[in-house]
Each structure stands twice: as structure tokens, then as C-alpha cells.
């Protein structure tokens, strides 16, 4: 299971890389706007830190401009995954960039039928947004279950399921149980996976008991 950081925060990306918990990075226009930084230099900087796929999203919605933007983004570094929306034009861009040997992440997926189209367009990754489905009262993880079941039926589909719009560690746990290839999560959600009150309690007891022995390992 691969962990992608859903952020453009360089410190958070470096932190996860140092922990050995970083397999890739995803960004979107909202994440870039929040950073307040210049898009292209920022993406290049992220690609310098992260060896795995770094998703950079096109900004236009028409085929011709998305193709130009996608080619420009892909030229920034070898590990760029061009992110395109799940629209007819977006899937056409996906097919063309995939045929040209580029990685493509098809984003804004909210239905299993959309995921079938993305796989047929040769997407490297499909990004189903579980949190946004939860937000409108649906069960977001049901979508992952359905896509995984469908993709399993067709060994010629090579698209990886990249669970996106993750809100909390339970989404990561459920993704792992369903065998999702990748999760992309805010770094805080990944860091929360370390936490367990019994770990804290047990460690505090071991530290106290060790003091009682009066010994030192070093
Ligand atoms: C990542 O690829 C997605 O753009 C991101 O996970 C969306 O998350 P959000 O629904 O919290 O904005």
C-alpha cells in the first residue's frame, strides 16, 4: 500500500520522507491556492524531495489547452503524474498523454462507471473522493469497494486505485482492508496512525520500571 501526501507543504513532505512514509504527493488547484506560492517552481521543488509520483493538475477544461498544460507539467520532471478531471475531454487527454508514456491521475471520480472509463483511457491512477461523498451523506468507502471489485474482474485494467479526499485514519484503515493501491491523505491523518493510548501508557510504565533497575544500556 502506497502513501501519498495530499499537500504542497514542503516541511510536511520532507517530514514524511524522513519517516519513510512517503511514496508520492498529490496537489490540486485548491492546495496550490492555499500555499500562496508559484505553481510550477513549487511542483519542481516537490519533485526534488519526493522520488515517487507527484500529481500536478491542469487548470483548463477544454481538450486542446489541457493537452498543452499537461505536456508542460509533464516536462517539469520525470515523476510528474498529470492530473486531469473525469470529463470526456479529460479522459481524451488521459489517453493521449498515456500513449505518450506519461503518468496520468484522473481526478474527481464519484462513481464506479467513471472509474471504468478512466481504466479504459489507460489512467495510471483513478482518484475516487471518499470524503466528499461522506460530506453529502453517502458512504464514500462503498465506492472504493465497488471499483476494486470491478477492476479485479479485468486483469487488463492496470489503473491503480488512489483513494482521495481522505479525512481521517479510519478512511486509511478501510482502504487497506479493501486492498486499495494508494491512499492520499493530509500528513496529519497519516501521523495520527501512530497514536494509541495503550502504547503511550505501556511506554510510560516501561520507562518508570527501567529507572527502578538503576541500569544504563550505554
Ligand atoms: C487529491 O488528489 C484530491 O484532490 C484531494 O484528496 C481532495 O481532498 P478534499 O476533498 O479534502 O479537498
CSV table of C-alpha atoms and ligand atoms in Angstrom, one decimal:
chain,number,residue,atom,x,y,z
A,1,UNK,CA,0.0,0.0,0.0
A,2,UNK,CA,1.4,3.3,-1.0
A,3,UNK,CA,1.1,6.6,1.0
A,4,UNK,CA,0.9,9.8,-0.9
A,5,UNK,CA,0.9,13.2,0.9
A,6,UNK,CA,-2.1,15.3,-0.1
A,7,UNK,CA,-0.3,18.6,0.4
A,8,UNK,CA,2.2,21.1,-1.1
A,9,UNK,CA,3.6,21.9,2.4
A,10,UNK,CA,7.4,21.2,1.8
A,11,UNK,CA,8.2,20.7,5.5
A,12,UNK,CA,5.4,18.2,5.9
A,13,UNK,CA,6.5,16.4,2.7
A,14,UNK,CA,10.2,16.3,4.0
A,15,UNK,CA,9.0,15.0,7.4
A,16,UNK,CA,7.1,12.1,5.8
A,17,UNK,CA,10.0,11.3,3.5
A,18,UNK,CA,12.4,11.2,6.5
A,19,UNK,CA,10.0,8.8,8.2
A,20,UNK,CA,10.0,6.5,5.2
A,21,UNK,CA,6.2,7.1,4.8
A,22,UNK,CA,6.2,9.0,1.5
A,23,UNK,CA,5.6,7.2,-1.8
A,24,UNK,CA,4.2,10.2,-3.7
A,25,UNK,CA,2.5,13.6,-3.4
A,26,UNK,CA,-0.8,14.9,-4.8
A,27,UNK,CA,-1.8,18.5,-5.3
A,28,UNK,CA,-4.8,20.2,-6.8
A,29,UNK,CA,-5.6,23.9,-7.6
A,30,UNK,CA,-7.1,24.5,-4.1
A,31,UNK,CA,-4.0,23.2,-2.4
A,32,UNK,CA,-1.8,25.4,-4.6
A,33,UNK,CA,-4.0,28.4,-4.0
A,34,UNK,CA,-3.8,27.8,-0.2
A,35,UNK,CA,0.1,27.6,-0.4
A,36,UNK,CA,0.2,31.1,-1.9
A,37,UNK,CA,3.3,30.0,-4.0
A,38,UNK,CA,4.1,29.9,-7.7
A,39,UNK,CA,2.7,26.6,-9.1
A,40,UNK,CA,5.5,25.4,-11.4
A,41,UNK,CA,8.5,26.2,-9.2
A,42,UNK,CA,6.7,24.7,-6.2
A,43,UNK,CA,5.9,21.4,-8.2
A,44,UNK,CA,9.6,21.2,-9.2
A,45,UNK,CA,10.7,21.6,-5.6
A,46,UNK,CA,8.3,18.9,-4.5
A,47,UNK,CA,9.7,16.6,-7.3
A,48,UNK,CA,13.2,17.2,-5.9
A,49,UNK,CA,12.1,15.9,-2.4
A,50,UNK,CA,9.8,13.1,-3.5
A,51,UNK,CA,11.0,10.3,-5.8
A,52,UNK,CA,7.6,8.9,-6.3
A,53,UNK,CA,4.7,10.3,-8.5
A,54,UNK,CA,3.9,13.9,-7.9
A,55,UNK,CA,0.4,14.9,-9.2
A,56,UNK,CA,0.1,18.3,-10.8
A,57,UNK,CA,-3.3,19.3,-12.1
A,58,UNK,CA,-4.2,21.0,-15.3
A,59,UNK,CA,-6.2,24.2,-14.9
A,60,UNK,CA,-8.2,24.3,-18.1
A,61,UNK,CA,-11.2,22.2,-19.1
A,62,UNK,CA,-11.0,22.1,-22.9
A,63,UNK,CA,-9.0,19.3,-24.7
A,64,UNK,CA,-6.5,21.5,-26.6
A,65,UNK,CA,-5.5,23.6,-23.6
A,66,UNK,CA,-5.4,20.7,-21.2
A,67,UNK,CA,-3.1,18.9,-23.6
A,68,UNK,CA,-0.7,21.9,-23.7
A,69,UNK,CA,-0.8,22.3,-19.9
A,70,UNK,CA,-0.4,18.5,-19.4
A,71,UNK,CA,2.7,18.4,-21.7
A,72,UNK,CA,4.2,21.4,-19.9
A,73,UNK,CA,3.6,19.9,-16.5
A,74,UNK,CA,5.0,16.5,-17.6
A,75,UNK,CA,8.1,18.3,-18.8
A,76,UNK,CA,8.9,19.6,-15.3
A,77,UNK,CA,10.2,16.2,-14.0
A,78,UNK,CA,10.1,12.5,-14.8
A,79,UNK,CA,8.0,11.7,-11.8
A,80,UNK,CA,5.1,14.1,-12.7
A,81,UNK,CA,1.6,12.5,-12.9
A,82,UNK,CA,-0.6,14.9,-14.8
A,83,UNK,CA,-3.9,15.2,-13.1
A,84,UNK,CA,-7.0,15.6,-15.3
A,85,UNK,CA,-10.7,15.9,-14.4
A,86,UNK,CA,-13.0,13.0,-15.1
A,87,UNK,CA,-14.8,14.6,-18.1
A,88,UNK,CA,-14.9,13.5,-21.7
A,89,UNK,CA,-12.2,15.9,-22.6
A,90,UNK,CA,-10.2,15.0,-19.5
A,91,UNK,CA,-10.3,11.3,-20.5
A,92,UNK,CA,-9.2,12.1,-24.0
A,93,UNK,CA,-6.2,14.0,-22.6
A,94,UNK,CA,-5.6,10.9,-20.4
A,95,UNK,CA,-5.5,8.6,-23.4
A,96,UNK,CA,-3.2,10.9,-25.4
A,97,UNK,CA,-0.7,11.5,-22.5
A,98,UNK,CA,-0.7,7.8,-21.5
A,99,UNK,CA,0.0,6.9,-25.2
A,100,UNK,CA,2.9,9.4,-25.0
A,101,UNK,CA,4.3,7.5,-22.0
A,102,UNK,CA,3.2,10.0,-19.3
A,103,UNK,CA,1.6,9.1,-15.9
A,104,UNK,CA,-1.9,10.4,-15.6
A,105,UNK,CA,-4.1,10.7,-12.5
A,106,UNK,CA,-7.8,11.0,-13.3
A,107,UNK,CA,-9.4,13.0,-10.5
A,108,UNK,CA,-12.9,13.9,-9.3
A,109,UNK,CA,-14.2,10.4,-9.5
A,110,UNK,CA,-17.5,9.8,-7.8
A,111,UNK,CA,-18.9,6.7,-9.4
A,112,UNK,CA,-17.8,3.2,-10.4
A,113,UNK,CA,-18.8,3.8,-14.0
A,114,UNK,CA,-16.5,6.8,-14.2
A,115,UNK,CA,-13.7,4.6,-12.8
A,116,UNK,CA,-14.3,2.1,-15.7
A,117,UNK,CA,-13.9,4.9,-18.2
A,118,UNK,CA,-10.7,6.0,-16.6
A,119,UNK,CA,-9.2,2.5,-16.7
A,120,UNK,CA,-10.2,2.2,-20.4
A,121,UNK,CA,-8.5,5.5,-21.1
A,122,UNK,CA,-5.3,4.0,-19.6
A,123,UNK,CA,-5.1,6.1,-16.4
A,124,UNK,CA,-2.2,5.4,-14.2
A,125,UNK,CA,-4.3,6.4,-11.2
A,126,UNK,CA,-8.0,6.9,-10.5
A,127,UNK,CA,-8.8,9.2,-7.7
A,128,UNK,CA,-12.2,8.5,-6.0
A,129,UNK,CA,-13.1,11.2,-3.5
A,130,UNK,CA,-14.4,9.4,-0.4
A,131,UNK,CA,-14.6,12.3,2.0
A,132,UNK,CA,-16.7,14.5,-0.3
A,133,UNK,CA,-19.2,11.6,-0.7
A,134,UNK,CA,-19.4,11.3,3.1
A,135,UNK,CA,-19.9,15.0,3.2
A,136,UNK,CA,-23.2,14.7,1.2
A,137,UNK,CA,-24.5,11.7,3.3
A,138,UNK,CA,-23.2,8.9,1.1
A,139,UNK,CA,-20.9,6.1,2.2
A,140,UNK,CA,-17.7,7.1,0.4
A,141,UNK,CA,-15.9,3.8,1.1
A,142,UNK,CA,-18.6,1.9,-0.8
A,143,UNK,CA,-17.2,3.5,-4.0
A,144,UNK,CA,-13.8,2.0,-3.3
A,145,UNK,CA,-15.3,-1.4,-2.7
A,146,UNK,CA,-17.2,-1.2,-6.0
A,147,UNK,CA,-14.2,0.0,-8.0
A,148,UNK,CA,-11.9,-2.7,-6.5
A,149,UNK,CA,-14.4,-5.4,-7.3
A,150,UNK,CA,-14.8,-4.2,-10.9
A,151,UNK,CA,-11.1,-3.8,-11.5
A,152,UNK,CA,-10.5,-7.3,-10.1
A,153,UNK,CA,-12.7,-8.7,-12.9
A,154,UNK,CA,-10.4,-7.3,-15.6
A,155,UNK,CA,-6.7,-8.2,-15.4
A,156,UNK,CA,-6.1,-6.0,-18.4
A,157,UNK,CA,-7.0,-2.9,-16.3
A,158,UNK,CA,-3.8,-1.5,-14.9
A,159,UNK,CA,-5.1,1.6,-13.3
A,160,UNK,CA,-4.3,1.9,-9.6
A,161,UNK,CA,-7.0,2.9,-7.1
A,162,UNK,CA,-5.8,6.1,-5.3
A,163,UNK,CA,-8.2,6.8,-2.5
A,164,UNK,CA,-8.5,10.6,-2.2
A,165,UNK,CA,-10.4,13.2,-0.1
A,166,UNK,CA,-9.4,11.3,3.0
A,167,UNK,CA,-10.5,12.9,6.2
A,168,UNK,CA,-9.2,10.6,9.0
A,169,UNK,CA,-7.3,7.4,9.8
A,170,UNK,CA,-10.4,5.2,9.6
A,171,UNK,CA,-10.5,6.0,5.8
A,172,UNK,CA,-6.9,4.7,5.6
A,173,UNK,CA,-7.8,1.6,7.5
A,174,UNK,CA,-10.8,0.9,5.4
A,175,UNK,CA,-8.7,1.5,2.2
A,176,UNK,CA,-6.2,-1.0,3.4
A,177,UNK,CA,-8.9,-3.6,4.2
A,178,UNK,CA,-10.2,-3.2,0.7
A,179,UNK,CA,-6.8,-3.5,-0.9
A,180,UNK,CA,-6.6,0.0,-2.4
A,181,UNK,CA,-3.3,0.5,-4.1
A,182,UNK,CA,-2.7,4.0,-2.8
A,183,UNK,CA,-4.1,6.5,-0.3
A,184,UNK,CA,-3.5,10.2,-0.5
A,185,UNK,CA,-4.1,11.9,2.8
A,186,UNK,CA,-3.3,15.1,4.7
A,187,UNK,CA,0.0,14.5,6.5
A,188,UNK,CA,-1.8,14.9,9.9
A,189,UNK,CA,-4.1,12.0,9.1
A,190,UNK,CA,-1.0,9.8,8.4
A,191,UNK,CA,0.7,10.9,11.6
A,192,UNK,CA,-2.4,10.1,13.6
A,193,UNK,CA,-1.8,6.4,12.7
A,194,UNK,CA,1.0,6.2,15.2
A,195,UNK,CA,-1.3,7.0,18.1
A,196,UNK,CA,-2.7,4.5,20.6
A,197,UNK,CA,-3.4,5.3,24.3
A,198,UNK,CA,-2.1,1.8,25.3
A,199,UNK,CA,1.2,2.5,23.5
A,200,UNK,CA,1.6,5.7,25.5
A,201,UNK,CA,0.6,4.0,28.8
A,202,UNK,CA,2.8,1.0,28.2
A,203,UNK,CA,5.8,3.1,27.3
A,204,UNK,CA,5.4,5.3,30.3
A,205,UNK,CA,5.3,2.2,32.6
A,206,UNK,CA,8.4,0.7,30.9
A,207,UNK,CA,10.3,4.0,31.3
A,208,UNK,CA,9.4,4.1,35.0
A,209,UNK,CA,10.3,0.5,35.6
A,210,UNK,CA,13.6,0.8,33.8
A,211,UNK,CA,14.5,3.7,36.1
A,212,UNK,CA,14.0,1.4,39.1
A,213,UNK,CA,16.6,-1.0,37.8
A,214,UNK,CA,19.3,1.7,38.0
A,215,UNK,CA,20.9,0.4,34.9
A,216,UNK,CA,22.0,2.0,31.6
A,217,UNK,CA,22.3,0.4,28.3
A,218,UNK,CA,25.0,2.8,27.1
B,1,LIG,C1,-6.3,14.6,-4.1
B,1,LIG,O1,-5.9,14.1,-5.2
B,1,LIG,C2,-7.6,15.3,-4.0
B,1,LIG,O2,-7.6,16.5,-4.8
B,1,LIG,C3,-7.9,15.6,-2.6
B,1,LIG,O3,-7.7,14.5,-1.8
B,1,LIG,C4,-9.3,16.2,-2.4
B,1,LIG,O4,-9.5,16.3,-1.0
B,1,LIG,P1,-10.6,17.2,-0.3
B,1,LIG,O5,-11.9,16.6,-0.7
B,1,LIG,O6,-10.3,17.2,1.1
B,1,LIG,O7,-10.5,18.6,-0.9
